[in-house]
Amino acid sequence: MATHTTSPKVFITGASSGLGEALARHYAAEGAILALVGRRGDKLTELAATLPHPHAVHCYALDVRDSLALRAAAADFMSRHGVPDIVIANAGISHGVNTEDAGDLPHFASVMDTNWMAMVATFSPFVAPMRERKRGTLVGIGSVAGVRGLPGHGAYSASKAAAMTYLESLRVELRADKVAVVTIAPGYIRTPMTDGNPFPMPFLMDSDKFARKAAAAIARRKRFTVLPWPMGIVACAMRCLPRWLYDMLFAHAPRKPRLSERKAKGNAAATPNTPDTPDTPSDKPSNGAA
């Protein structure tokens, strides 16, 4: 039976590191009751133990591509605490990809399933109860990388473009029911994933500052926010460029290493205690400009 409390209730996917961890720490400091979802249960447990009120944290170790597992986690949390006030679909992954290499086709699918379809599956269990009570906020993490297609980032750019377009559709659908849909589009945020980028990252923002700014936008139920704000100017400029000029300017843009390249580099420098990176949704969210 759900307990009634005045503490905010927040459900976060991709919660064990990166943006998700930063958001969890921010909301925990505000006294929130948290549902933390991630693939790595040990990391979730370690995180929960460091938060101010670990008894108010519920950890759900699952792959966000498993919609049934997500629905079960949502049902369990709501049976304990009722409908969350905020649901944040944050889980995401990024791989550099090459369309001509058939070996990259599973990576295209994995990125799309994690960054877009899992967002839909995360929100699905909460839409009806939020509509019924006429309140609630659904938050999706998009990316500046979804504004235009970045060379070498085809999977990630496409997945984030799909996510942000979906969020806009959902926002209009739920407007009459007073359920807010908030899109947060990060630029470059300092996380374990962006630490591996071999190219300059303008306006790089620390994850704790991102969490504060994102939470402020969520509290205001702001429809669309780019963080850090200078990347919003960059995003607008990118969107307005004519295609011929965009093609010319970005033809030689730096590209994110493909998974096979990262593995090869890792193996070359590996010690017996250094595992390969799995091609599964990680809790090191790639959300941001990747």
XYZ file of C-alpha atoms in Angstrom:
290
model
C 0.000 0.000 0.000
C 1.388 3.402 -0.985
C 2.443 5.719 1.809
C 1.621 9.430 1.615
C 4.385 11.948 2.144
C 5.172 15.549 1.279
C 8.670 14.610 0.102
C 9.077 14.779 -3.677
C 9.220 11.398 -5.396
C 11.664 11.071 -8.295
C 12.242 8.103 -10.646
C 15.584 8.224 -12.542
C 17.035 5.860 -15.129
C 20.746 5.590 -15.893
C 21.294 6.569 -12.278
C 24.538 4.966 -11.149
C 27.016 7.422 -12.700
C 27.330 10.516 -14.861
C 24.269 12.726 -15.228
C 21.985 10.245 -13.501
C 24.194 10.068 -10.419
C 24.444 13.865 -10.295
C 20.660 14.201 -10.505
C 20.210 11.543 -7.825
C 22.575 13.378 -5.481
C 20.818 16.679 -6.108
C 17.337 15.355 -5.407
C 18.530 13.304 -2.417
C 19.913 16.499 -0.879
C 16.431 17.976 -1.237
C 14.957 15.076 0.725
C 13.383 13.277 -2.213
C 12.250 9.667 -2.212
C 14.188 8.122 -5.065
C 13.849 5.237 -7.481
C 17.241 4.639 -9.070
C 17.345 2.467 -12.181
C 20.513 1.156 -13.796
C 22.135 -1.918 -15.242
C 24.828 -2.144 -12.587
C 23.200 -3.043 -9.308
C 26.446 -2.840 -7.339
C 26.979 0.772 -8.416
C 23.402 1.680 -7.514
C 23.831 0.163 -4.058
C 27.120 2.008 -3.534
C 25.505 5.276 -4.600
C 22.479 4.791 -2.358
C 24.721 4.209 0.660
C 26.376 7.619 0.157
C 23.136 9.611 -0.087
C 21.740 11.585 2.880
C 18.694 9.332 3.388
C 19.556 5.849 2.054
C 16.346 4.415 3.520
C 14.430 6.620 1.063
C 16.212 5.138 -1.962
C 14.954 2.154 -3.960
C 17.373 0.548 -6.418
C 16.269 -1.375 -9.497
C 19.003 -3.198 -11.402
C 17.775 -3.770 -14.961
C 18.459 -3.169 -18.632
C 16.308 -0.235 -19.752
C 15.677 -2.026 -23.053
C 13.610 -4.540 -21.055
C 10.220 -2.826 -21.019
C 8.651 -5.482 -18.778
C 11.367 -5.018 -16.167
C 10.879 -1.246 -16.311
C 7.137 -1.643 -15.865
C 7.687 -3.965 -12.888
C 10.048 -1.441 -11.270
C 7.513 1.346 -11.811
C 4.724 -0.762 -10.309
C 6.841 -1.643 -7.273
C 7.771 1.971 -6.592
C 4.182 3.194 -7.000
C 2.895 0.454 -4.697
C 5.228 1.803 -2.001
C 5.011 5.555 -2.506
C 2.358 6.371 -5.074
C 2.866 8.113 -8.397
C 6.218 9.925 -8.731
C 6.236 13.683 -9.063
C 9.114 13.536 -11.547
C 10.247 10.782 -13.920
C 13.617 11.338 -15.613
C 14.477 9.165 -18.623
C 18.217 9.687 -18.560
C 19.798 6.371 -19.585
C 21.825 6.638 -22.762
C 24.773 5.265 -24.684
C 26.903 6.494 -27.570
C 29.121 4.796 -30.135
C 30.850 6.157 -33.183
C 29.459 4.215 -36.145
C 30.162 3.507 -39.821
C 27.182 2.582 -42.001
C 29.243 0.585 -44.508
C 30.484 -1.781 -41.768
C 27.852 -4.462 -41.170
C 29.439 -5.095 -37.778
C 28.159 -1.712 -36.636
C 24.486 -2.499 -37.373
C 23.891 -3.940 -33.868
C 25.406 -0.761 -32.410
C 22.940 1.388 -34.371
C 20.100 -0.709 -32.953
C 21.476 -0.672 -29.423
C 21.857 3.115 -29.362
C 18.369 3.685 -30.774
C 16.749 1.162 -28.428
C 18.449 2.666 -25.382
C 18.220 6.366 -26.133
C 14.754 6.527 -27.703
C 12.675 3.387 -27.233
C 13.680 2.964 -23.589
C 12.556 6.543 -22.963
C 9.098 5.631 -24.230
C 9.099 2.488 -22.072
C 10.216 4.498 -19.027
C 7.334 6.948 -19.319
C 4.661 4.429 -20.303
C 3.700 3.122 -16.820
C 3.359 6.653 -15.413
C 1.303 8.444 -18.058
C -2.134 7.118 -17.086
C -1.768 7.719 -13.319
C -0.330 11.191 -13.909
C -3.205 12.045 -16.229
C -5.678 10.782 -13.673
C -4.356 13.000 -10.904
C -3.740 15.956 -13.288
C -0.129 16.551 -12.323
C 3.394 15.221 -12.749
C 6.493 15.916 -14.809
C 8.117 13.646 -17.387
C 11.694 14.606 -18.217
C 13.659 13.368 -21.205
C 17.377 13.919 -21.710
C 18.009 14.894 -25.310
C 21.206 16.370 -26.713
C 22.559 19.205 -28.791
C 23.860 16.370 -30.996
C 20.252 15.734 -32.028
C 19.860 19.152 -33.643
C 21.770 18.167 -36.810
C 23.305 14.904 -37.974
C 26.951 14.838 -36.894
C 29.353 12.816 -39.080
C 30.425 9.613 -37.389
C 27.658 10.059 -34.793
C 24.804 8.843 -36.985
C 23.320 6.510 -34.396
C 23.553 8.949 -31.502
C 22.356 12.006 -33.441
C 19.429 10.050 -34.877
C 18.459 8.630 -31.485
C 18.505 12.034 -29.799
C 16.622 13.685 -32.658
C 13.994 10.950 -32.325
C 13.868 11.408 -28.562
C 13.403 15.174 -28.728
C 10.744 14.951 -31.425
C 8.938 12.295 -29.383
C 9.105 14.507 -26.276
C 7.555 17.383 -28.210
C 4.719 15.144 -29.410
C 4.105 13.864 -25.890
C 4.188 17.382 -24.434
C 1.339 18.489 -26.664
C -0.599 15.265 -26.054
C -0.502 15.710 -22.262
C -0.975 19.486 -22.128
C -4.702 19.327 -21.432
C -4.092 16.913 -18.545
C -1.630 19.315 -16.858
C 1.212 16.793 -17.096
C 4.438 18.579 -18.006
C 6.962 17.147 -20.460
C 10.401 18.712 -20.120
C 13.282 18.291 -22.571
C 16.817 18.877 -21.309
C 19.382 19.030 -24.124
C 22.925 18.884 -22.743
C 25.965 20.010 -24.599
C 29.280 18.720 -23.273
C 28.990 17.609 -19.636
C 31.912 16.154 -17.716
C 31.040 12.455 -17.247
C 32.948 9.171 -17.565
C 31.720 8.915 -21.158
C 32.869 12.354 -22.319
C 36.203 11.837 -20.541
C 37.119 9.558 -23.456
C 36.382 12.059 -26.228
C 39.581 12.764 -28.244
C 38.463 16.237 -29.351
C 37.821 19.692 -27.829
C 34.555 20.089 -25.925
C 33.508 23.763 -25.801
C 31.689 25.074 -22.718
C 32.305 21.821 -20.825
C 30.121 21.790 -17.686
C 30.591 19.784 -14.487
C 27.838 17.251 -13.825
C 26.856 18.661 -10.417
C 26.285 22.100 -11.927
C 24.311 20.468 -14.728
C 22.106 18.730 -12.144
C 21.341 22.014 -10.354
C 20.481 23.805 -13.580
C 18.433 20.891 -14.904
C 16.486 20.570 -11.640
C 15.686 24.298 -11.750
C 14.320 23.946 -15.286
C 12.312 20.882 -14.234
C 10.854 22.748 -11.247
C 9.727 25.527 -13.614
C 8.292 22.897 -15.968
C 10.262 24.577 -18.764
C 9.525 22.963 -22.083
C 13.049 22.943 -23.553
C 16.411 23.793 -21.989
C 19.930 23.604 -23.403
C 22.764 23.279 -20.864
C 25.143 25.001 -20.673
C 23.303 27.978 -22.135
C 26.020 29.000 -24.662
C 25.434 25.659 -26.372
C 21.891 26.836 -26.983
C 23.300 29.567 -29.206
C 25.454 26.982 -30.963
C 22.402 24.731 -31.442
C 20.361 27.590 -32.931
C 23.204 28.478 -35.285
C 23.575 24.847 -36.364
C 19.845 24.542 -36.998
C 19.792 27.690 -39.148
C 22.759 26.833 -41.348
C 21.775 26.051 -44.944
C 22.546 22.452 -45.837
C 25.319 23.288 -48.294
C 27.150 25.361 -45.679
C 26.588 22.827 -42.918
C 28.006 20.076 -45.158
C 31.088 22.140 -45.953
C 31.760 23.142 -42.332
C 31.232 19.722 -40.745
C 32.735 17.457 -43.419
C 35.958 17.187 -41.429
C 34.514 17.467 -37.905
C 36.149 15.185 -35.300
C 34.435 11.835 -34.902
C 33.789 9.744 -31.841
C 35.814 6.491 -31.895
C 33.824 3.420 -32.901
C 33.327 0.706 -30.302
C 35.713 -1.631 -32.137
C 38.354 1.100 -32.108
C 37.884 1.769 -28.406
C 38.152 -1.929 -27.648
C 41.286 -2.281 -29.749
C 42.871 0.688 -28.018
C 41.822 -0.662 -24.632
C 43.217 -4.101 -25.393
C 46.513 -2.613 -26.505
C 46.935 -0.896 -23.150
C 45.062 -3.406 -21.018
C 46.276 -5.138 -17.925
C 44.715 -8.440 -16.783
C 42.358 -6.397 -14.579
C 41.046 -4.152 -17.364
C 37.790 -5.497 -18.878
C 36.505 -4.621 -22.304
C 33.601 -2.224 -22.582
C 30.352 -4.141 -23.214
C 27.912 -3.016 -25.885
C 25.037 -2.805 -23.453
C 23.307 0.200 -21.933
C 25.758 1.644 -19.487
C 25.041 3.870 -16.552
C 27.765 6.193 -17.804
C 25.254 8.291 -19.710
C 26.490 9.594 -22.992
C 23.791 12.221 -22.876
C 25.199 15.479 -24.052
C 26.916 16.315 -27.272
C 28.649 12.925 -26.940
